[in-house]
Amino acid sequence: LNSNTKMDPILDYMKLALEDARSFTNASFAGMDAASVCLITFGATVLLCSIINFLCDPEYTLLERMRTSFFKFVKSLPPVKKQIQAKKRESVVEVKKAFEAGHSSSKHPVFKELPKKSMTPAEVMAVAADYKAASVNWTNGSVSGTVYHGGEELTDLNAKVYKEFAWTNPLHPEVFNDVRRMEAEVVSMTCQLFNGDEEACGCTTSGGTESILMACLAYRNLAFDKGIRYPQMIVSTTAHAAFDKAAHYLRIRIVHVPSKPDGRVDVAAMRSAINKNTCMLVGSTPSYSHGIIDPIGEIAKLGLKYGVPVHVDACLGGFLLPFMEQAGFPLEPVDFRVPGVTSISCDTHKYAFAPKGSSVLLYRNAEYRKQQFFSYTGWCGGFYASPTMPGSRPGAVIAACWATLLHFGLEGYVDATKKIVGTARKIKAGVQQIEGVKLMGDPQMSVIGIGSDHFSAYRLADALKEKGWSLNMLQKPASFHICCTYVHTQPGVAERLIEDIHESAAALLKDPTAKDVGMGAIYGTAQKIPDPTIVDDIAMGFLDVCLSV
């Protein structure tokens, strides 16, 4: 630069600033030996890097990290830690009592080690029958969701198919070409139901959680390929917890955006949350909690605009959605007919009535699917490649799923959808007429969410439990739901539930301010605790009890 440039004053100022910094540094270290200067410089650098990492960590916001650090410190205080441990022990004792009550009628001792002598099949079946007698009877339609029973004829068919393929393993397709073909046909049939073209593809998994995990893995890996170091997914607060599980396992940042009063995700909030690290958007069809269908078309438009994959979580409603129109309940398209939808998860062990451990994950094309595959060709044991999380997989479950799809066929699934959704619509209409209760949004499928503005919804759920119902409690807001299945289509079940809700609500309106008890009190308390990790500790204590004898 020559002397006439306008940059001269700026350069002069920078030279003076650097000279001042040099003088200050020299004065600060005057009289120190070289080793001390090096140690201080190293320590200051480490401290500065730690501060920068804390302030600029892309995985979590500064507010999230400050909040986590604060509650971690509070929980480490002896009085608080002691109180938390006491509450956890109290909860564990209550769970143990509940399980032990179920075992009290058992005629057999607990097996803590292998029996010294072999038992005959008859002896084993006698013990199994004894254990089964302690479980809840779901066949009368008193249990929400949980068991998606397709009839005794199907049960017998599945038992025969399972026996024939009990020892098959899709990890070895060269040996078990039968199961390989069955899996491919299950995927192909499901692709067709969701209007996939000739490029649509997929795989079977062990359930909805694994399907969601694999979709998240595929989009995380795709983000890595694009140079995104810290991928994030954007989901509604009503999305299934399996997305949080996937984020935890796969180190994806999960951003929850609010839902509107009608229960559908706020698309404007989703748009605002999109940034350069966004690797996927998620919509539910329907949501587990209240059975609300997200605006998939609007979410897919966002995906197209910003170049972000869109996953449709149809795990719950997957084998109702394709048949809704033919059953007389038309809906807006939520499948591959919608441009921008890149993957769909669909549980065949729910409304397809296949045995538990069966789900299908679909992709618009193989370029997305290959991102979830694992291959290691450097192993001394030979080439190792697998499409999903497990290595060995139960071929019998795939075979039973395949048999179930053939057994029901299009006609059978349309008829089942007509009955199940028809029953849910009957319950929905009945609830709308009951004073003191309200529907959570406008459910269109099999799940009916119920709440109240007059008394605690948990008290209503507990009152229904006393009448023999096993319903699913929900939170944020306090509510519960009934998930209708085939067993609820039995004559009189819907009418009985409506009448019991009416009677219970009428009784609660006489004392609307009474406190929650039982599980309702636990849920109510959990929502008031500012640190969710405390509730996590209690939940993990519950898991410890479940896995103990």
XYZ file of C-alpha atoms in Angstrom:
549
model
C 0.000 0.000 0.000
C 1.327 3.449 -0.838
C 1.329 6.394 1.543
C -1.833 7.886 0.043
C -4.128 4.913 0.781
C -6.977 5.221 3.279
C -5.691 2.078 5.063
C -2.686 3.866 6.607
C -4.483 5.053 9.808
C -5.888 1.542 10.407
C -2.508 -0.102 9.899
C -0.868 2.403 12.234
C -3.492 1.678 14.907
C -2.962 -2.090 14.558
C 0.821 -1.645 14.880
C 0.382 0.376 18.069
C -2.042 -2.174 19.503
C 0.340 -5.052 18.773
C 3.243 -3.128 20.298
C 1.204 -2.426 23.446
C 0.251 -6.116 23.679
C 3.913 -7.103 23.257
C 5.043 -4.691 25.957
C 2.293 -5.834 28.351
C 3.170 -9.508 27.794
C 6.886 -8.947 28.330
C 6.234 -6.953 31.493
C 3.875 -9.664 32.827
C 6.477 -12.394 32.356
C 9.480 -10.337 33.441
C 11.749 -12.248 35.778
C 10.139 -15.643 35.072
C 12.118 -18.612 33.807
C 11.237 -20.287 30.486
C 9.543 -23.315 32.100
C 7.115 -21.092 34.042
C 6.255 -19.105 30.915
C 5.512 -22.339 29.030
C 3.343 -23.758 31.838
C 1.323 -20.552 32.227
C 0.842 -20.295 28.462
C -0.256 -23.938 28.261
C -2.680 -23.569 31.190
C -4.177 -20.368 29.806
C -4.646 -22.024 26.392
C -6.415 -25.052 27.901
C -8.668 -22.784 29.995
C -9.501 -20.631 26.979
C -10.300 -23.684 24.831
C -12.547 -25.073 27.584
C -14.451 -21.796 27.810
C -14.829 -21.644 24.019
C -16.040 -25.272 23.889
C -18.554 -24.598 26.658
C -19.897 -21.454 25.005
C -19.837 -22.682 21.412
C -20.624 -26.418 21.664
C -22.913 -27.022 18.637
C -24.552 -30.110 20.162
C -26.363 -28.164 22.881
C -27.336 -24.547 23.370
C -25.659 -22.473 26.058
C -28.897 -22.374 28.046
C -29.174 -26.189 27.932
C -25.608 -26.635 29.142
C -25.983 -24.063 31.925
C -29.220 -25.693 33.042
C -27.662 -29.173 33.028
C -24.575 -27.992 34.918
C -26.685 -26.218 37.532
C -28.918 -29.213 38.265
C -25.917 -31.551 38.292
C -24.357 -29.381 40.995
C -27.601 -29.212 42.990
C -28.049 -33.001 42.865
C -24.498 -33.480 44.147
C -25.311 -31.612 47.398
C -25.553 -34.217 50.207
C -29.077 -33.273 51.448
C -30.514 -33.246 47.928
C -28.694 -36.429 46.941
C -29.978 -38.186 50.052
C -33.568 -37.128 49.357
C -33.397 -38.297 45.736
C -32.007 -41.684 46.761
C -34.751 -42.065 49.369
C -37.449 -41.285 46.786
C -35.898 -43.730 44.352
C -35.830 -46.495 46.981
C -39.445 -45.740 47.865
C -40.506 -46.044 44.227
C -38.572 -49.279 43.771
C -40.243 -50.788 46.844
C -43.696 -49.906 45.467
C -42.895 -51.491 42.092
C -41.563 -54.622 43.784
C -44.745 -54.919 45.819
C -46.847 -54.667 42.673
C -44.861 -57.405 40.914
C -44.806 -59.631 43.978
C -48.584 -59.298 44.286
C -48.865 -60.711 40.785
C -46.612 -63.636 41.768
C -48.379 -64.393 45.029
C -50.663 -67.016 43.483
C -47.813 -68.828 41.726
C -47.319 -72.473 42.625
C -43.689 -72.524 41.531
C -40.541 -71.096 43.129
C -38.447 -68.451 41.418
C -35.814 -69.922 39.091
C -32.603 -68.164 40.127
C -30.431 -70.865 38.611
C -30.756 -73.740 36.174
C -32.830 -76.692 37.452
C -30.582 -79.596 38.422
C -32.577 -82.012 36.253
C -34.030 -81.564 32.797
C -37.745 -80.791 32.674
C -40.143 -82.447 30.256
C -42.101 -80.295 27.783
C -45.248 -80.956 29.813
C -43.582 -79.741 33.000
C -42.284 -76.585 31.295
C -45.699 -75.796 29.848
C -47.282 -76.238 33.265
C -44.941 -73.621 34.727
C -45.566 -71.294 31.776
C -49.334 -71.613 32.268
C -48.888 -70.771 35.937
C -46.934 -67.615 35.050
C -49.481 -66.592 32.417
C -52.331 -66.794 34.923
C -50.843 -63.810 36.792
C -51.060 -61.468 33.761
C -53.895 -59.069 32.928
C -56.716 -60.450 30.800
C -56.684 -58.295 27.655
C -59.136 -60.355 25.616
C -62.211 -58.492 26.924
C -61.084 -55.173 25.438
C -60.159 -53.499 28.729
C -56.526 -52.827 27.746
C -55.527 -49.875 25.566
C -53.301 -50.839 22.613
C -50.543 -53.228 23.781
C -51.919 -56.369 22.088
C -52.839 -56.177 18.401
C -54.667 -59.456 18.095
C -55.790 -60.643 14.660
C -57.988 -63.546 15.724
C -57.465 -67.157 16.808
C -57.260 -68.413 13.228
C -54.291 -66.119 12.618
C -52.693 -67.194 15.909
C -52.870 -70.830 14.826
C -51.439 -69.958 11.396
C -48.554 -68.008 12.917
C -47.764 -70.850 15.322
C -47.488 -73.298 12.409
C -45.381 -70.931 10.294
C -43.146 -70.087 13.253
C -42.533 -73.795 13.871
C -41.522 -74.334 10.242
C -39.042 -71.419 10.231
C -37.946 -71.380 13.885
C -34.266 -71.983 13.087
C -33.896 -69.673 10.086
C -31.588 -66.649 10.114
C -31.574 -63.937 7.407
C -27.905 -63.274 8.187
C -27.249 -66.285 5.960
C -29.375 -65.703 2.838
C -27.376 -68.291 0.906
C -28.731 -70.913 3.318
C -32.194 -69.479 3.992
C -33.302 -68.196 0.623
C -36.914 -68.841 1.684
C -36.854 -66.185 4.414
C -34.810 -63.848 2.202
C -37.587 -63.994 -0.386
C -40.288 -63.525 2.250
C -38.596 -60.410 3.623
C -38.248 -58.937 0.138
C -41.929 -59.613 -0.563
C -43.022 -58.034 2.754
C -41.069 -54.890 1.857
C -42.430 -54.861 -1.710
C -46.059 -55.238 -0.568
C -45.628 -52.451 2.002
C -43.960 -50.156 -0.555
C -46.964 -50.622 -2.846
C -49.390 -49.765 -0.029
C -47.560 -46.474 0.540
C -47.521 -45.638 -3.173
C -43.811 -46.041 -3.714
C -42.602 -46.190 -7.314
C -40.169 -48.707 -8.831
C -37.275 -47.068 -6.927
C -38.909 -47.362 -3.497
C -37.239 -49.887 -1.211
C -36.818 -50.786 2.438
C -36.086 -53.479 5.012
C -37.729 -55.192 7.949
C -36.718 -54.425 11.531
C -37.528 -55.662 15.025
C -40.026 -52.885 15.738
C -40.832 -49.212 15.464
C -37.920 -48.098 17.620
C -35.380 -49.866 15.422
C -37.061 -48.529 12.272
C -36.747 -44.995 13.651
C -33.168 -45.602 14.785
C -32.179 -46.811 11.324
C -33.816 -43.841 9.572
C -32.004 -41.438 11.912
C -28.742 -43.311 11.314
C -29.188 -43.035 7.542
C -29.783 -39.282 7.668
C -26.972 -38.722 10.151
C -24.557 -40.558 7.861
C -25.880 -38.616 4.880
C -25.197 -35.403 6.815
C -21.652 -36.590 7.560
C -21.131 -37.162 3.831
C -22.194 -33.546 3.242
C -19.603 -32.300 5.724
C -22.043 -31.623 8.594
C -20.164 -32.450 11.798
C -23.006 -31.952 14.261
C -26.314 -33.053 12.654
C -29.634 -32.105 14.196
C -33.136 -33.450 13.690
C -36.303 -31.393 14.135
C -39.349 -33.088 15.651
C -42.559 -32.054 17.341
C -42.938 -32.284 21.112
C -45.564 -34.939 20.309
C -43.153 -37.129 18.289
C -42.418 -40.578 19.685
C -39.700 -40.881 22.333
C -37.840 -43.268 20.009
C -36.466 -40.176 18.229
C -34.972 -38.987 21.532
C -33.546 -42.476 21.982
C -32.015 -42.343 18.502
C -30.549 -38.904 19.243
C -29.041 -40.277 22.466
C -27.539 -43.365 20.818
C -26.350 -41.701 17.625
C -25.242 -38.310 18.996
C -27.680 -36.292 16.949
C -28.932 -33.056 18.431
C -32.723 -33.192 18.706
C -34.747 -29.980 18.508
C -38.331 -30.183 19.772
C -40.719 -27.650 18.279
C -44.147 -27.001 19.835
C -47.454 -28.246 18.556
C -50.504 -26.100 17.953
C -53.607 -26.277 20.171
C -55.062 -28.878 17.780
C -52.073 -31.157 18.465
C -50.441 -30.785 15.025
C -46.843 -29.643 14.788
C -46.286 -25.909 14.341
C -44.754 -25.836 10.855
C -43.720 -22.173 11.220
C -41.709 -23.092 14.334
C -40.181 -25.997 12.445
C -39.155 -23.652 9.626
C -37.520 -21.269 12.125
C -35.523 -24.134 13.650
C -33.942 -25.251 10.366
C -30.257 -24.389 9.985
C -27.184 -25.633 8.112
C -26.883 -28.631 10.469
C -30.446 -29.916 10.028
C -30.328 -33.522 8.777
C -34.026 -34.519 8.957
C -37.575 -33.345 9.661
C -40.178 -35.598 11.269
C -43.979 -35.832 11.095
C -46.280 -38.339 12.838
C -49.242 -40.153 11.275
C -50.621 -40.301 13.881
C -48.874 -39.268 17.098
C -48.827 -41.891 19.834
C -50.203 -39.630 22.548
C -53.402 -38.185 21.090
C -53.681 -39.798 17.659
C -53.208 -36.525 15.745
C -51.911 -36.532 12.158
C -49.244 -33.897 11.448
C -49.476 -31.775 8.252
C -47.115 -33.961 6.236
C -47.640 -31.976 3.029
C -46.460 -28.745 4.670
C -43.479 -30.444 6.331
C -42.508 -32.039 3.006
C -42.560 -28.615 1.312
C -40.050 -27.420 3.897
C -37.909 -30.447 3.156
C -37.916 -29.708 -0.568
C -37.218 -26.007 -0.057
C -34.236 -26.500 2.232
C -32.978 -29.839 0.877
C -33.712 -31.742 4.101
C -35.002 -35.366 4.188
C -38.471 -35.855 5.680
C -39.353 -38.955 7.701
C -42.979 -39.949 8.276
C -43.472 -41.908 11.498
C -46.382 -44.199 10.652
C -45.296 -46.874 13.128
C -48.641 -46.781 14.911
C -51.053 -46.098 12.051
C -49.107 -47.707 9.213
C -51.504 -50.526 8.470
C -54.592 -48.356 8.825
C -53.525 -45.415 6.655
C -53.447 -47.228 3.281
C -56.972 -48.555 3.809
C -58.698 -45.505 5.295
C -60.238 -44.285 2.039
C -61.612 -47.681 1.037
C -62.956 -48.092 4.578
C -64.896 -44.831 4.247
C -62.527 -42.526 6.175
C -60.604 -40.518 3.509
C -57.527 -38.519 4.590
C -55.014 -36.201 2.949
C -52.069 -38.128 1.392
C -49.193 -38.722 3.833
C -47.111 -41.256 1.875
C -44.755 -41.268 -1.124
C -47.374 -39.444 -3.185
C -46.248 -36.351 -1.281
C -43.093 -34.888 -2.919
C -40.405 -34.432 -0.292
C -41.275 -37.476 1.838
C -38.116 -39.587 1.801
C -38.843 -42.369 4.312
C -41.705 -43.992 6.229
C -41.634 -46.296 9.265
C -44.541 -48.710 9.602
C -45.060 -51.377 12.264
C -46.451 -54.642 10.952
C -46.753 -55.957 14.514
C -49.505 -53.447 15.220
C -52.416 -53.105 12.796
C -50.988 -55.619 10.310
C -51.447 -58.111 13.212
C -48.045 -59.782 12.721
C -46.242 -61.179 15.796
C -44.252 -58.784 17.971
C -40.803 -57.969 16.671
C -41.881 -56.912 13.197
C -41.711 -53.519 11.474
C -40.908 -52.150 8.011
C -38.787 -49.121 7.131
C -39.308 -47.698 3.635
C -37.186 -45.265 1.613
C -37.992 -43.355 -1.568
C -34.879 -44.836 -3.190
C -31.845 -46.998 -2.483
C -29.495 -44.019 -2.133
C -31.118 -43.228 1.203
C -31.280 -46.854 2.341
C -27.598 -47.603 1.738
C -26.714 -44.972 4.357
C -27.993 -47.294 7.097
C -26.100 -50.378 5.894
C -22.991 -51.594 7.690
C -20.164 -53.390 5.916
C -16.736 -54.489 7.136
C -14.679 -56.447 4.631
C -11.400 -56.484 6.562
C -12.500 -58.976 9.220
C -10.575 -62.255 9.478
C -13.927 -64.031 9.673
C -14.821 -62.954 6.140
C -16.947 -60.189 4.695
C -19.528 -58.910 7.206
C -22.496 -56.869 6.009
C -25.880 -56.308 7.642
C -28.804 -54.012 6.793
C -29.972 -53.215 10.354
C -28.741 -53.173 13.964
C -28.666 -56.932 14.698
C -26.504 -59.496 12.983
C -28.564 -62.630 13.409
C -32.290 -62.030 13.117
C -35.276 -64.312 13.810
C -36.382 -65.524 10.394
C -39.500 -67.029 11.941
C -40.840 -63.548 12.766
C -40.346 -62.457 9.145
C -42.046 -65.638 7.926
C -44.988 -65.121 10.295
C -45.308 -61.482 9.164
C -45.307 -62.605 5.524
C -47.965 -65.239 6.278
C -50.098 -62.644 8.088
C -50.066 -60.252 5.122
C -51.122 -63.039 2.761
C -53.795 -64.255 5.164
C -55.476 -60.861 5.569
C -54.963 -59.470 2.087
C -56.384 -56.149 0.941
C -59.965 -57.182 1.682
C -59.156 -58.239 5.237
C -57.257 -55.059 6.085
C -59.964 -52.793 4.696
C -62.533 -54.636 6.814
C -60.307 -54.424 9.928
C -59.753 -50.688 9.379
C -63.484 -50.127 8.998
C -64.179 -51.877 12.312
C -61.307 -50.407 14.344
C -61.594 -46.799 13.163
C -65.384 -47.069 13.310
C -65.122 -48.092 16.966
C -62.732 -45.205 17.681
C -65.127 -42.758 16.008
C -67.945 -44.102 18.199
C -65.887 -43.525 21.345
C -64.893 -40.072 20.087
C -68.531 -39.086 19.538
C -69.508 -40.448 22.941
C -66.747 -38.577 24.789
C -67.769 -35.311 23.134
C -71.159 -35.609 24.835
C -69.803 -36.116 28.369
C -69.740 -33.121 30.709
C -66.371 -32.335 32.279
C -64.141 -34.117 29.752
C -62.673 -33.055 26.420
C -60.973 -34.563 23.409
C -57.299 -33.801 22.928
C -57.359 -32.313 19.430
C -59.320 -33.926 16.607
C -58.197 -37.572 16.317
C -58.964 -39.205 12.963
C -57.732 -42.751 13.465
C -57.567 -45.318 16.269
C -56.277 -43.299 19.253
C -58.588 -41.075 21.314
C -56.889 -38.693 23.761
C -58.979 -37.521 26.723
C -58.395 -34.661 29.160
C -60.345 -32.257 31.362
C -60.468 -28.572 32.246
C -62.552 -29.245 35.364
C -60.638 -31.908 37.310
C -57.446 -33.942 37.048
C -57.453 -36.258 34.044
C -55.311 -38.612 36.119
C -58.090 -38.979 38.668
C -60.414 -39.950 35.827
C -57.906 -42.515 34.556
C -57.542 -43.949 38.068
C -61.328 -44.122 38.430
C -61.524 -46.056 35.163
C -58.754 -48.362 36.384
C -60.933 -49.245 39.360
C -63.628 -50.231 36.861
C -61.212 -52.629 35.156
C -59.727 -50.455 32.386
C -55.988 -50.307 31.669
C -55.465 -47.022 29.824
C -52.308 -45.094 28.931
C -51.530 -42.036 31.057
C -49.953 -39.075 29.254
C -48.361 -35.804 30.294
C -47.736 -32.253 29.061
C -50.703 -31.793 29.301
C -52.197 -34.225 31.807
C -54.398 -36.657 29.878
C -54.805 -40.313 28.915
C -55.816 -42.234 25.824
C -57.533 -45.326 24.570
C -55.835 -46.994 21.596
C -58.467 -49.085 19.854
C -57.511 -52.496 18.486
C -59.427 -55.458 17.089
C -60.469 -56.593 20.584
C -62.238 -53.271 21.169
C -64.530 -53.933 18.197
C -66.277 -56.667 20.165
C -69.952 -55.881 20.853
C -70.500 -53.640 23.858
C -66.862 -52.662 24.569
C -67.097 -49.084 23.233
C -70.467 -48.546 24.908
C -69.103 -49.831 28.227
C -66.135 -47.447 28.084
C -68.319 -44.443 27.263
C -70.678 -45.259 30.109
C -67.820 -45.750 32.596
C -66.244 -42.420 31.575
C -69.629 -40.722 31.998
C -70.183 -42.182 35.474
C -66.643 -41.445 36.650
C -66.664 -37.885 35.315
C -69.990 -37.157 36.995
C -68.580 -38.324 40.336
C -65.410 -36.245 39.912
C -67.355 -33.084 39.104
C -68.752 -33.239 42.643
C -65.217 -32.871 44.067
C -63.082 -31.388 41.262
C -60.187 -30.147 43.453
C -59.311 -33.460 45.111
C -55.661 -34.458 44.848
C -54.244 -37.162 42.590
C -53.330 -40.552 44.030
C -51.397 -43.572 42.751
C -49.812 -43.230 39.313
C -51.662 -39.965 38.811
C -49.799 -38.450 41.743
C -46.485 -39.714 40.357
C -47.163 -38.203 36.930
C -48.363 -34.975 38.490
C -45.263 -34.685 40.671
C -42.966 -35.518 37.732
C -44.338 -32.598 35.723
C -43.492 -30.183 38.555
C -39.859 -31.257 38.900
C -37.660 -28.801 36.969
C -34.849 -31.318 36.401
C -36.052 -34.302 34.298
C -32.954 -36.350 35.150
C -34.360 -36.861 38.657
C -37.401 -38.554 37.138
C -35.016 -40.475 34.857
C -33.301 -41.916 37.940
C -36.644 -43.179 39.241
C -37.573 -44.626 35.834
C -34.244 -46.444 35.648
C -34.898 -47.853 39.087
C -38.130 -49.267 37.674
C -36.134 -50.953 34.879
C -33.771 -52.450 37.454
C -36.736 -54.056 39.187
C -38.183 -55.350 35.899
C -34.922 -57.148 35.151
C -34.609 -58.737 38.579
C -36.190 -61.847 40.071
